[in-house]
Short mmCIF file of C-alpha atoms in Angstrom, two decimals:
data_model
loop_
_atom_site.label_atom_id
_atom_site.label_comp_id
_atom_site.label_asym_id
_atom_site.label_seq_id
_atom_site.Cartn_x
_atom_site.Cartn_y
_atom_site.Cartn_z
CA MET I 95 0.00 0.00 0.00
CA HIS I 96 1.12 3.55 -0.66
CA PRO I 97 2.66 4.96 2.55
CA ALA I 98 0.97 8.38 2.43
CA PRO I 99 2.76 10.83 4.76
CA SER I 100 -0.62 12.15 5.96
CA LEU I 101 -1.67 8.68 7.12
CA ILE I 102 1.67 8.01 8.83
CA ALA I 103 1.40 11.37 10.64
CA PHE I 104 -2.23 10.63 11.51
CA THR I 105 -1.61 7.20 13.05
CA VAL I 106 1.68 8.09 14.78
CA LEU I 107 0.66 11.46 16.26
CA SER I 108 -2.89 10.54 17.26
CA GLY I 109 -1.60 7.29 18.82
CA LEU I 110 0.98 9.18 20.90
CA GLY I 111 -1.48 11.92 21.85
CA PHE I 112 -4.23 9.53 22.93
CA GLY I 113 -1.64 7.39 24.74
CA LEU I 114 -0.46 10.40 26.75
CA LEU I 115 -4.04 11.52 27.46
CA ALA I 116 -4.83 7.99 28.68
CA CYS I 117 -1.86 8.18 31.08
CA LEU I 118 -3.04 11.58 32.29
CA GLY I 119 -6.51 10.15 32.81
CA LEU I 120 -5.05 7.38 34.95
CA GLY I 121 -3.02 9.88 36.98
CA LEU I 122 0.33 8.54 35.74
CA ALA I 123 1.58 12.08 35.15
CA PRO I 124 0.94 15.36 36.97
CA THR I 125 -2.41 16.81 35.84
CA GLU I 126 -2.53 20.03 37.82
CA ARG I 127 -0.95 23.46 37.60
CA TRP I 128 1.64 24.35 34.97
CA THR I 129 3.09 20.87 34.64
CA GLY I 130 -0.39 19.50 34.06
CA THR I 131 -1.11 22.25 31.54
CA VAL I 132 2.01 21.36 29.57
CA PHE I 133 1.20 17.63 29.59
CA PHE I 134 -2.40 18.21 28.51
CA ALA I 135 -1.30 20.66 25.81
CA LEU I 136 1.13 18.07 24.48
CA GLY I 137 -1.52 15.33 24.52
CA PHE I 138 -4.22 17.42 22.84
CA GLY I 139 -1.70 18.93 20.43
CA LEU I 140 -0.45 15.53 19.24
CA ALA I 141 -3.93 13.99 18.99
CA GLY I 142 -5.39 17.07 17.29
CA THR I 143 -2.54 17.40 14.80
CA GLY I 144 -2.84 13.72 13.98
CA LEU I 145 -6.58 13.92 13.43
CA LEU I 146 -6.25 17.03 11.29
CA SER I 147 -3.51 15.50 9.16
CA SER I 148 -5.84 12.58 8.38
CA THR I 149 -8.05 15.02 6.46
CA LEU I 150 -5.09 15.88 4.18
CA HIS I 151 -5.51 12.42 2.73
CA LEU I 152 -9.04 13.19 1.52
CA GLY I 153 -9.97 14.14 -2.02
CA HIS I 154 -12.69 16.42 -0.61
CA PRO I 155 -11.70 17.48 2.94
CA GLU I 156 -14.47 20.11 2.92
CA ARG I 157 -16.98 17.25 3.15
CA ALA I 158 -15.21 15.58 6.08
CA LEU I 159 -18.17 16.09 8.43
CA LYS I 160 -20.17 13.59 6.38
CA ALA I 161 -17.81 10.93 7.74
CA PHE I 162 -19.75 11.02 11.03
CA THR I 163 -22.88 9.49 9.52
CA GLN I 164 -22.10 5.78 9.00
CA TRP I 165 -20.99 4.59 12.43
CA ARG I 166 -23.22 1.52 12.15
CA THR I 167 -21.00 -0.14 9.55
CA SER I 168 -17.85 1.91 9.01
CA TRP I 169 -14.80 1.84 11.30
CA LEU I 170 -13.64 5.15 9.85
CA SER I 171 -16.91 6.73 10.94
CA ARG I 172 -16.71 5.10 14.38
CA GLU I 173 -13.16 6.39 14.74
CA ALA I 174 -14.36 9.91 13.98
CA TRP I 175 -17.05 9.72 16.67
CA LEU I 176 -14.78 8.11 19.25
CA ALA I 177 -12.03 10.66 18.64
CA CYS I 178 -14.47 13.54 19.22
CA ALA I 179 -15.98 11.88 22.28
CA THR I 180 -12.52 11.24 23.70
CA LEU I 181 -11.37 14.80 23.11
CA ALA I 182 -14.56 16.10 24.77
CA VAL I 183 -14.30 13.89 27.87
CA ALA I 184 -10.54 14.38 28.19
CA GLY I 185 -11.07 18.11 27.63
CA LEU I 186 -13.55 18.30 30.51
CA TYR I 187 -11.19 16.29 32.73
CA ALA I 188 -8.26 18.55 31.75
CA ALA I 189 -10.24 21.77 32.27
CA LEU I 190 -11.34 20.69 35.77
CA ALA I 191 -7.81 19.59 36.67
CA VAL I 192 -5.97 22.60 35.29
CA LEU I 193 -8.41 25.42 35.90
CA ALA I 194 -10.15 24.29 39.09
CA GLY I 195 -7.43 22.06 40.49
CA LEU I 196 -10.02 19.31 40.72
CA THR I 197 -8.91 15.84 39.56
CA VAL I 198 -12.06 13.78 38.97
CA ALA I 199 -10.65 10.25 38.87
CA PRO I 200 -13.66 8.40 37.32
CA LEU I 201 -13.80 11.01 34.55
CA GLY I 202 -10.09 10.38 33.96
CA TRP I 203 -10.62 6.63 33.80
CA LEU I 204 -13.41 7.13 31.26
CA ALA I 205 -11.15 9.40 29.20
CA ALA I 206 -8.35 6.82 29.36
CA ALA I 207 -10.67 4.02 28.22
CA LEU I 208 -12.00 6.16 25.37
CA CYS I 209 -8.43 7.01 24.31
CA LEU I 210 -7.51 3.35 23.91
CA VAL I 211 -10.81 2.46 22.22
CA THR I 212 -10.23 5.31 19.75
CA VAL I 213 -6.77 3.99 18.88
CA GLY I 214 -8.33 0.54 18.50
CA ALA I 215 -10.92 1.98 16.09
CA THR I 216 -8.16 3.67 14.08
CA SER I 217 -6.37 0.34 13.76
CA MET I 218 -9.57 -1.40 12.69
CA ILE I 219 -9.78 0.86 9.63
CA TYR I 220 -6.81 -1.23 8.47
CA GLY I 221 -7.42 -4.44 10.40
CA GLN I 222 -10.89 -4.91 8.88
CA LEU I 223 -9.56 -5.17 5.32
CA ARG I 224 -9.59 -8.76 4.19
CA THR I 225 -8.00 -7.56 0.94
CA VAL I 226 -4.76 -6.84 2.82
CA PRO I 227 -4.02 -10.13 4.58
CA ARG I 228 -1.01 -8.70 6.46
CA TRP I 229 -3.33 -6.28 8.27
CA HIS I 230 -6.37 -8.54 8.64
CA HIS I 231 -5.42 -9.96 12.02
CA TRP I 232 -5.94 -9.22 15.73
CA SER I 233 -2.27 -8.24 16.03
CA THR I 234 -2.99 -5.01 14.09
CA PRO I 235 -5.22 -3.45 16.80
CA ALA I 236 -3.05 -5.03 19.52
CA LEU I 237 0.09 -3.35 18.20
CA PHE I 238 -1.60 0.02 17.61
CA VAL I 239 -2.84 0.04 21.21
CA GLY I 240 0.56 -1.22 22.38
CA PHE I 241 2.29 1.67 20.63
CA ALA I 242 -0.17 4.16 22.11
CA VAL I 243 0.31 2.83 25.66
CA THR I 244 4.10 2.65 25.36
CA GLY I 245 4.39 6.09 23.77
CA GLY I 246 2.04 7.54 26.38
CA ILE I 247 3.95 6.03 29.30
CA LEU I 248 7.21 7.27 27.79
CA LEU I 249 5.87 10.80 27.33
CA ALA I 250 4.39 10.71 30.85
CA GLY I 251 7.89 10.15 32.20
CA GLN I 252 7.31 6.73 33.80
CA VAL I 253 10.91 5.70 33.21
CA THR I 254 10.95 2.10 34.46
CA ALA I 255 7.54 1.18 33.06
CA ALA I 256 8.49 2.73 29.71
CA ALA I 257 11.72 0.69 29.49
CA VAL I 258 9.81 -2.54 30.20
CA LEU I 259 7.05 -1.71 27.72
CA LEU I 260 9.58 -0.76 25.03
CA ALA I 261 11.23 -4.16 25.38
CA LEU I 262 7.90 -6.01 25.27
CA LEU I 263 6.61 -3.98 22.33
CA GLY I 264 9.85 -4.57 20.42
CA VAL I 265 9.43 -8.32 20.79
CA ALA I 266 5.75 -8.08 19.83
CA GLN I 267 6.58 -6.03 16.72
CA PHE I 268 9.27 -8.53 15.70
CA LEU I 269 6.86 -11.46 16.07
CA ALA I 270 4.12 -9.57 14.22
CA TRP I 271 6.46 -8.96 11.28
CA ARG I 272 7.40 -12.63 11.15
CA ALA I 273 3.76 -13.75 11.29
CA GLY I 274 2.69 -11.07 8.81
CA ASP I 275 5.15 -12.31 6.20
CA ARG I 276 3.27 -15.60 5.98
CA ARG I 277 -0.26 -14.24 6.03
CA LEU I 278 -0.70 -13.45 2.33
CA ALA I 279 0.27 -16.99 1.33
CA ALA I 280 -2.05 -18.32 4.03
CA SER I 281 -4.97 -16.15 2.85
CA GLY I 282 -5.68 -18.52 -0.02
CA SER I 283 -5.84 -15.73 -2.62
CA THR I 284 -3.63 -16.49 -5.58
CA VAL I 285 -3.56 -15.53 -9.23
CA ALA I 286 -5.42 -18.82 -9.79
CA THR I 287 -8.36 -17.82 -7.56
CA ALA I 288 -8.22 -14.25 -8.90
CA THR I 289 -8.62 -15.36 -12.51
CA GLY I 290 -10.15 -18.84 -12.19
CA LEU I 291 -7.77 -19.90 -14.97
CA GLY I 292 -6.04 -22.80 -13.21
CA PRO I 293 -2.71 -23.16 -11.46
CA ARG I 294 -0.34 -22.21 -14.28
CA VAL I 295 -1.31 -18.67 -15.12
CA ARG I 296 0.74 -15.49 -15.30
CA LEU I 297 0.13 -11.96 -16.46
CA PHE I 298 0.96 -11.75 -20.15
CA GLU I 299 0.10 -8.10 -20.69
CA PRO I 300 -1.22 -5.49 -18.24
CA PRO I 301 -4.25 -3.39 -19.27
CA HIS I 302 -2.04 -0.41 -20.11
CA THR I 303 1.63 0.48 -20.21
CA GLY I 304 1.52 3.19 -17.53
CA GLY I 305 0.39 3.17 -13.95
CA ASN I 306 -3.07 3.86 -12.61
CA TYR I 307 -4.71 4.74 -9.31
CA LEU I 308 -4.69 1.09 -8.27
CA THR I 309 -1.03 0.49 -8.98
CA HIS I 310 -0.02 3.78 -7.34
CA GLU I 311 -2.18 3.25 -4.28
CA MET I 312 -2.12 -0.50 -3.69
CA VAL I 313 0.64 -2.19 -5.63
CA PHE I 314 3.46 -0.30 -3.92
CA GLN I 315 6.67 -2.28 -3.63
CA VAL I 316 9.58 -0.11 -2.60
CA ALA I 317 10.11 -1.53 0.88
CA ARG I 318 10.35 -5.20 -0.06
CA ARG I 319 13.98 -5.12 -1.20
CA HIS I 320 15.31 -3.53 1.99
CA ALA I 321 12.75 -4.98 4.38
CA THR I 322 15.21 -6.77 6.64
CA LYS I 323 17.55 -3.78 6.90
CA LEU I 324 14.72 -1.33 7.54
CA ARG I 325 13.17 -3.58 10.16
CA SER I 326 16.49 -3.96 11.95
CA ILE I 327 17.03 -0.19 11.95
CA ALA I 328 13.48 0.32 13.22
CA LEU I 329 13.92 -2.15 16.09
CA VAL I 330 17.13 -0.42 17.19
CA VAL I 331 15.81 3.12 16.88
CA ALA I 332 12.29 2.58 18.22
CA PHE I 333 12.90 0.14 21.06
CA ILE I 334 16.51 -0.73 21.92
CA ALA I 335 17.98 2.79 21.84
CA PRO I 336 15.25 4.44 23.97
CA ALA I 337 15.23 1.52 26.44
CA VAL I 338 19.01 1.82 26.88
CA LEU I 339 18.79 5.59 27.25
CA LEU I 340 16.13 5.18 29.93
CA MET I 341 18.23 2.71 31.89
CA LEU I 342 21.13 5.16 32.14
CA PRO I 343 21.14 7.49 35.17
CA PHE I 344 18.11 9.74 34.60
CA SER I 345 18.47 13.13 32.99
CA HIS I 346 15.92 15.14 31.06
CA ALA I 347 18.20 15.32 28.03
CA LEU I 348 18.51 11.53 27.84
CA ALA I 349 14.74 11.12 28.32
CA ALA I 350 14.11 13.60 25.52
CA ALA I 351 16.54 11.68 23.30
CA ALA I 352 14.65 8.47 24.13
CA VAL I 353 11.36 10.08 23.11
CA VAL I 354 12.83 11.41 19.86
CA ALA I 355 14.33 8.02 19.01
CA HIS I 356 11.10 6.16 19.79
CA VAL I 357 8.99 8.53 17.69
CA ALA I 358 11.46 8.39 14.79
CA GLY I 359 11.48 4.60 14.94
CA MET I 360 7.70 4.57 15.14
CA VAL I 361 7.46 6.68 11.97
CA LEU I 362 9.68 4.15 10.20
CA ILE I 363 7.61 1.24 11.54
CA ARG I 364 4.39 2.90 10.39
CA TRP I 365 5.98 3.57 6.98
CA LEU I 366 6.78 -0.15 6.78
CA PHE I 367 3.25 -0.97 7.98
CA PHE I 368 1.87 0.63 4.83
CA ALA I 369 4.71 0.00 2.38
CA GLU I 370 5.01 -3.71 3.15
CA ALA I 371 1.29 -4.43 3.06
CA GLU I 372 0.33 -6.41 -0.03
CA HIS I 373 -3.14 -5.89 -1.51
CA VAL I 374 -4.66 -8.85 -3.33
CA VAL I 375 -5.42 -6.65 -6.36
CA GLY I 376 -1.69 -6.98 -7.08
CA LEU I 377 -2.51 -10.50 -8.28
CA TYR I 378 -4.18 -8.97 -11.34
CA TYR I 379 -1.07 -6.89 -12.01
CA GLY I 380 1.43 -9.73 -12.03
CA ARG I 381 2.90 -8.96 -8.64
CA PRO I 382 4.23 -12.21 -7.20
CA VAL I 383 2.97 -13.06 -3.76
CA GLY I 384 3.50 -15.56 -1.04
CA MET T 20 -26.78 4.25 4.03
CA THR T 21 -23.80 1.94 3.85
CA ALA T 22 -25.54 -1.02 5.43
CA LEU T 23 -26.15 -3.62 2.73
CA PRO T 24 -29.80 -4.30 1.88
CA ASN T 25 -31.19 -7.45 3.52
CA ARG T 26 -32.66 -8.55 0.25
CA VAL T 27 -32.37 -7.40 -3.34
CA GLU T 28 -35.29 -7.80 -5.71
CA ARG T 29 -33.10 -8.45 -8.73
CA LYS T 30 -29.39 -9.01 -9.26
CA LEU T 31 -28.46 -7.20 -12.42
CA GLY T 32 -24.97 -8.01 -13.58
CA LEU T 33 -22.66 -9.12 -16.33
CA VAL T 34 -21.56 -12.51 -17.55
CA ILE T 35 -18.17 -12.31 -19.25
CA ASP T 36 -17.09 -15.03 -21.64
CA LEU T 37 -13.34 -15.56 -21.40
CA ASP T 38 -13.55 -17.98 -24.31
CA THR T 39 -14.91 -15.38 -26.69
CA CYS T 40 -13.18 -12.16 -25.60
CA VAL T 41 -10.62 -11.14 -28.23
CA GLY T 42 -8.98 -8.46 -26.10
CA CYS T 43 -9.84 -5.57 -28.43
CA HIS T 44 -10.49 -3.09 -25.57
CA ALA T 45 -13.59 -1.76 -27.37
CA CYS T 46 -15.57 -2.12 -24.12
CA VAL T 47 -12.94 -0.04 -22.31
CA THR T 48 -13.32 2.76 -24.84
CA ALA T 49 -17.11 2.55 -24.93
CA CYS T 50 -17.24 2.62 -21.13
CA LYS T 51 -14.89 5.58 -20.88
CA GLY T 52 -16.88 7.42 -23.55
CA TRP T 53 -20.33 6.84 -22.09
CA ASN T 54 -19.29 7.54 -18.53
CA THR T 55 -17.47 10.70 -19.50
CA GLU T 56 -20.46 12.14 -21.29
CA ASN T 57 -23.29 11.05 -19.02
CA TYR T 58 -24.10 10.24 -15.36
CA GLY T 59 -21.79 11.67 -12.73
CA ALA T 60 -18.47 13.43 -12.92
CA PRO T 61 -16.68 12.83 -16.23
CA LEU T 62 -14.01 10.12 -16.09
CA GLY T 63 -10.93 12.28 -15.81
CA ASP T 64 -7.42 12.00 -17.17
CA ALA T 65 -4.36 13.71 -15.76
CA ASP T 66 -1.36 14.58 -17.94
CA ALA T 67 -3.21 12.93 -20.84
CA TYR T 68 -0.69 14.00 -23.49
CA GLY T 69 2.33 14.21 -21.19
CA ALA T 70 5.03 11.85 -20.06
CA ASP T 71 3.08 10.13 -17.31
CA PRO T 72 -0.61 9.95 -18.25
CA VAL T 73 -3.02 8.47 -15.72
CA GLY T 74 -6.78 8.28 -15.91
CA ALA T 75 -9.86 6.80 -14.31
CA PHE T 76 -11.36 3.76 -16.03
CA LEU T 77 -14.25 1.60 -14.87
CA ASN T 78 -13.26 -1.38 -16.95
CA ARG T 79 -9.81 -2.68 -17.81
CA ILE T 80 -8.64 -5.66 -19.85
CA HIS T 81 -5.80 -7.77 -18.53
CA SER T 82 -4.27 -10.57 -20.60
CA PHE T 83 -3.06 -13.76 -18.97
CA GLU T 84 -0.95 -16.60 -20.28
CA VAL T 85 -2.37 -19.97 -19.30
CA THR T 86 -0.26 -23.09 -19.67
CA PRO T 87 -2.38 -26.26 -19.76
CA ASP T 88 -0.98 -29.61 -18.56
CA GLU T 89 -0.51 -30.61 -22.17
CA GLY T 90 -0.24 -28.50 -25.26
CA PRO T 91 0.98 -24.98 -25.93
CA ALA T 92 0.31 -21.94 -23.77
CA GLN T 93 -2.77 -19.84 -24.52
CA VAL T 94 -3.54 -16.18 -24.02
CA VAL T 95 -6.80 -15.39 -22.22
CA HIS T 96 -8.06 -11.82 -22.32
CA PHE T 97 -9.62 -10.89 -19.03
CA PRO T 98 -11.99 -7.91 -18.77
CA LYS T 99 -12.44 -6.68 -15.23
CA SER T 100 -14.96 -4.22 -13.84
CA CYS T 101 -17.15 -3.96 -10.73
CA LEU T 102 -18.76 -7.31 -9.89
CA HIS T 103 -21.65 -5.68 -7.94
CA CYS T 104 -21.04 -8.10 -5.05
CA ASP T 105 -23.89 -9.28 -2.84
CA ASP T 106 -21.64 -8.78 0.16
CA ALA T 107 -19.84 -5.69 -1.09
CA PRO T 108 -17.03 -4.72 1.32
CA CYS T 109 -16.60 -1.38 -0.48
CA VAL T 110 -20.07 -0.31 0.68
CA THR T 111 -19.83 -1.12 4.37
CA VAL T 112 -16.46 0.59 4.89
CA CYS T 113 -17.69 3.92 3.46
CA PRO T 114 -17.82 6.48 6.29
CA THR T 115 -20.17 8.93 4.57
CA GLY T 116 -22.93 6.83 3.04
CA ALA T 117 -21.81 7.82 -0.46
CA SER T 118 -21.45 4.15 -1.40
CA TYR T 119 -24.61 2.11 -1.49
CA LYS T 120 -26.13 -1.03 -2.93
CA ARG T 121 -29.58 -0.65 -4.41
CA SER T 122 -32.24 -3.00 -3.09
CA GLU T 123 -34.27 -2.92 -6.33
CA ASP T 124 -31.58 -4.26 -8.65
CA GLY T 125 -28.43 -4.82 -6.58
CA ILE T 126 -26.35 -2.22 -8.43
CA VAL T 127 -23.54 -0.73 -6.32
CA LEU T 128 -23.30 3.03 -6.83
CA VAL T 129 -21.49 6.09 -5.47
CA ASN T 130 -23.31 9.29 -4.61
CA GLU T 131 -20.50 11.55 -5.74
CA SER T 132 -21.69 14.66 -3.88
CA ASP T 133 -21.30 12.75 -0.59
CA CYS T 134 -17.92 11.20 -1.41
CA ILE T 135 -14.97 12.61 0.56
CA GLY T 136 -12.42 10.74 -1.57
CA CYS T 137 -10.86 8.83 1.32
CA GLY T 138 -10.21 5.84 -0.93
CA LEU T 139 -11.08 3.27 1.73
CA CYS T 140 -13.61 1.60 -0.61
CA ALA T 141 -10.86 1.04 -3.18
CA TRP T 142 -8.73 -0.55 -0.46
CA ALA T 143 -11.62 -2.80 0.55
CA CYS T 144 -12.27 -4.08 -2.99
CA PRO T 145 -10.22 -7.17 -3.90
CA TYR T 146 -10.84 -6.67 -7.62
CA GLY T 147 -9.56 -3.14 -8.13
CA ALA T 148 -13.00 -2.05 -9.31
CA ARG T 149 -12.87 1.42 -7.75
CA GLU T 150 -10.55 4.25 -8.67
CA GLN T 151 -10.30 7.81 -7.52
CA ASP T 152 -10.88 10.26 -10.34
CA PRO T 153 -7.65 12.24 -10.78
CA VAL T 154 -9.55 15.45 -11.55
CA GLU T 155 -12.77 15.30 -9.52
CA LYS T 156 -11.18 13.50 -6.53
CA VAL T 157 -14.24 11.32 -5.97
CA MET T 158 -14.42 7.54 -6.23
CA LYS T 159 -15.57 6.20 -9.60
CA LYS T 160 -16.90 2.76 -10.36
CA CYS T 161 -18.99 0.84 -12.86
CA THR T 162 -22.63 1.92 -12.64
CA LEU T 163 -23.79 -0.95 -14.85
CA CYS T 164 -24.77 2.01 -17.06
CA VAL T 165 -27.73 2.72 -14.80
CA ASP T 166 -28.42 5.73 -17.05
CA ARG T 167 -28.80 3.48 -20.13
CA ILE T 168 -30.55 0.36 -18.90
CA TYR T 169 -33.66 2.22 -17.66
CA ASN T 170 -33.47 5.01 -20.24
CA ASP T 171 -36.73 5.22 -22.22
CA ASN T 172 -35.18 7.79 -24.54
CA LEU T 173 -32.89 5.14 -25.99
CA PRO T 174 -33.99 2.50 -28.49
CA GLU T 175 -34.60 -0.78 -26.66
CA VAL T 176 -31.54 -2.42 -28.21
CA ASP T 177 -29.35 0.20 -26.53
CA ARG T 178 -30.76 -0.33 -23.02
CA VAL T 179 -27.79 -2.43 -21.96
CA PRO T 180 -24.44 -1.32 -20.53
CA ALA T 181 -22.20 0.41 -23.09
CA CYS T 182 -19.56 -2.36 -22.83
CA VAL T 183 -22.13 -5.03 -23.66
CA ARG T 184 -23.62 -3.03 -26.52
CA THR T 185 -20.25 -2.41 -28.12
CA CYS T 186 -18.56 -5.81 -27.72
CA PRO T 187 -17.90 -7.03 -31.29
CA ALA T 188 -17.30 -10.61 -30.14
CA GLY T 189 -20.44 -11.01 -28.02
CA ALA T 190 -18.29 -11.81 -25.00
CA ARG T 191 -20.31 -9.70 -22.57
CA HIS T 192 -23.85 -10.49 -21.49
CA PHE T 193 -26.18 -8.45 -19.29
CA GLY T 194 -29.17 -9.65 -17.32
CA ASP T 195 -30.80 -10.62 -14.05
CA LEU T 196 -28.72 -13.25 -12.29
CA SER T 197 -31.32 -13.79 -9.56
CA ASP T 198 -33.74 -15.27 -12.10
CA PRO T 199 -32.66 -18.88 -12.80
CA ASP T 200 -34.45 -18.80 -16.17
CA SER T 201 -32.80 -15.66 -17.48
CA ASP T 202 -30.44 -15.97 -20.44
CA VAL T 203 -27.46 -15.03 -18.31
CA SER T 204 -28.31 -17.53 -15.56
CA ARG T 205 -28.71 -20.32 -18.12
CA LEU T 206 -25.39 -19.37 -19.67
CA VAL T 207 -23.73 -19.55 -16.26
CA ALA T 208 -25.29 -22.95 -15.57
CA GLU T 209 -24.32 -24.40 -18.97
CA ARG T 210 -20.77 -23.10 -19.03
CA ASP T 211 -19.87 -23.49 -15.33
CA GLY T 212 -19.69 -19.77 -14.69
CA MET T 213 -17.38 -18.89 -11.84
CA ASP T 214 -16.76 -16.27 -9.14
CA LEU T 215 -13.49 -14.37 -8.90
CA MET T 216 -11.65 -14.78 -5.57
CA PRO T 217 -14.52 -16.61 -3.83
CA GLU T 218 -12.34 -16.90 -0.70
CA GLN T 219 -12.70 -13.16 -0.19
CA GLY T 220 -16.34 -13.73 0.74
CA THR T 221 -17.71 -10.95 -1.46
CA ALA T 222 -20.29 -13.12 -3.26
CA PRO T 223 -19.88 -11.38 -6.62
CA VAL T 224 -22.94 -11.11 -8.89
CA ASN T 225 -20.94 -10.94 -12.14
CA LYS T 226 -19.81 -14.32 -13.38
CA TYR T 227 -16.97 -15.37 -15.66
CA LEU T 228 -17.27 -18.20 -18.18
CA PRO T 229 -14.01 -20.17 -18.35
CA PRO T 230 -12.32 -20.74 -21.72
CA ARG T 231 -13.52 -23.92 -23.42
CA PRO T 232 -10.92 -26.71 -23.67
CA LYS T 233 -9.05 -26.44 -26.93
CA ASP T 234 -9.10 -29.32 -29.44
CA ALA T 235 -6.07 -31.59 -29.23
CA GLU T 236 -5.37 -31.05 -32.93
CA LEU T 237 -5.11 -27.31 -33.24
CA ASP T 238 -5.08 -27.13 -37.06
CA ILE T 239 -7.72 -29.32 -38.62
CA LEU T 240 -6.58 -28.51 -42.18
CA ALA T 241 -2.93 -29.47 -41.67
CA PRO T 242 -3.26 -33.16 -42.61
CA LEU T 243 -4.97 -32.19 -45.88
CA LEU T 244 -2.11 -29.99 -46.97
CA GLU T 245 0.84 -32.17 -47.97
CA PRO T 246 4.13 -30.31 -47.96
CA VAL T 247 5.07 -28.95 -51.38
CA ALA T 248 8.41 -29.35 -53.19
CA GLU T 249 10.65 -30.55 -50.43
CA THR T 250 13.55 -30.83 -52.88
CA PRO T 251 13.72 -27.88 -55.23
CA ARG T 252 13.78 -28.45 -58.99
CA GLY T 253 14.64 -26.35 -62.05
CA LEU T 254 16.68 -23.19 -61.54
CA LEU T 255 16.25 -23.32 -57.75
CA GLY T 256 17.35 -26.95 -57.76
CA TRP T 257 20.49 -26.12 -59.77
CA LEU T 258 21.25 -23.18 -57.46
CA ASP T 259 20.73 -25.40 -54.42
CA ARG T 260 23.10 -28.06 -55.77
CA ALA T 261 25.68 -25.49 -56.88
CA LEU T 262 25.70 -23.77 -53.52
CA GLU T 263 25.94 -27.11 -51.78
CA LYS T 264 29.13 -27.91 -53.73
CA LEU T 265 30.90 -24.67 -52.80
#
């Protein structure tokens, strides 16, 4: 799939923002006075920027409000509702905490739950697609929520917990990559089922010599060649480096470096998430699979 | 509403004969023409005369090489357009309600004024039947020529999709696939019509007729035509012998 920068920004930033807001809701970071204000501003800023960047992906962003109508069937619509509900509840919690110095714990728990459900809904936009076997698995929402929790804990400054979560998430991501590599072959979709023309069939001539929307959007192949190298770099930058930095004697500079490394690695991992995903329509365009 | 209808009264669709299709792309051109001039936003092209042209099409012809267990390889031309699936994943993922499946005839359509161009429907379709228009930035797909098939202003013979009307080989058939006695349903039954990617669970309405098995002897006239003049005579014969001696 085409790794659109707007979608990478959307999933990375909104995941981090909602992760941090969830931690604030659970009281894992200071919520009052100036420190609280800064944490809430960071959480809302990240989540808001992420949500806004998702509209850059649209052909008609001016009609984006229509995306709230189909929550009965569409995960994208559900995500829109959940994101707004989360921002509203977390906003009320933040306003009471910062302005009135009143931390309403149950409201915070509700906000935290909504944050994680919203990230889950975001992941289901991808996880629901049977056409992309690599994504169509419970590990897709699990990893998205895992990234949100880890990023949130890291931003909230829970040093020990963050180091442990980074290690666990790194292992989970590694296993998910390994399992994902086999999922297209296991999906049962082949050029034989796509064409019904028997086992020995190959594309002789594509419909046209140039590209089209489908090949640009869904038959993207750049990452395949360097997959192992990119994955190794991502594991080091996103998990190992920040975990090591956190285990050193604490300083704010090292913690900031850990955050920067984790976010940079996460951007690379999300780029790979899109770029490595094979869409079954590639079978009609002679892209070998499995 | 992007919920699928519980029940459709009819299942209008196409039956495409892979045995007959000659790969002329006339249906592609007819489709592009009709759907540029009629219902909805015109099918756009970007950089049409430039170095990297790209355009929206609702129908594309792939060609596949099929190697049977015995005998030479064959080329099968493979037209592909929206299959108007019973369980259309493109419809249910739509966040705005722009995509819908009609309960009266099962046609899957896009209400272009509601489409935000998010492209999720194209991602959800295993067949590549939906494309974003490069100019209008809305999702385009086969309408089964909904503006022809019910159009009383057209002569009756033209009230079929443009691709079907134009096909010079008669490889495309249009009809109601929910009626077991319709011409298309009988064709599917007689020729073992098949679904594309049935494992995707989309329950496509359009069916494909597989190529018929080819005769073992490909050229029935060959035995009747004995080879002529294996050894040349006359001037050619002298030349042949002279050259041989050199």
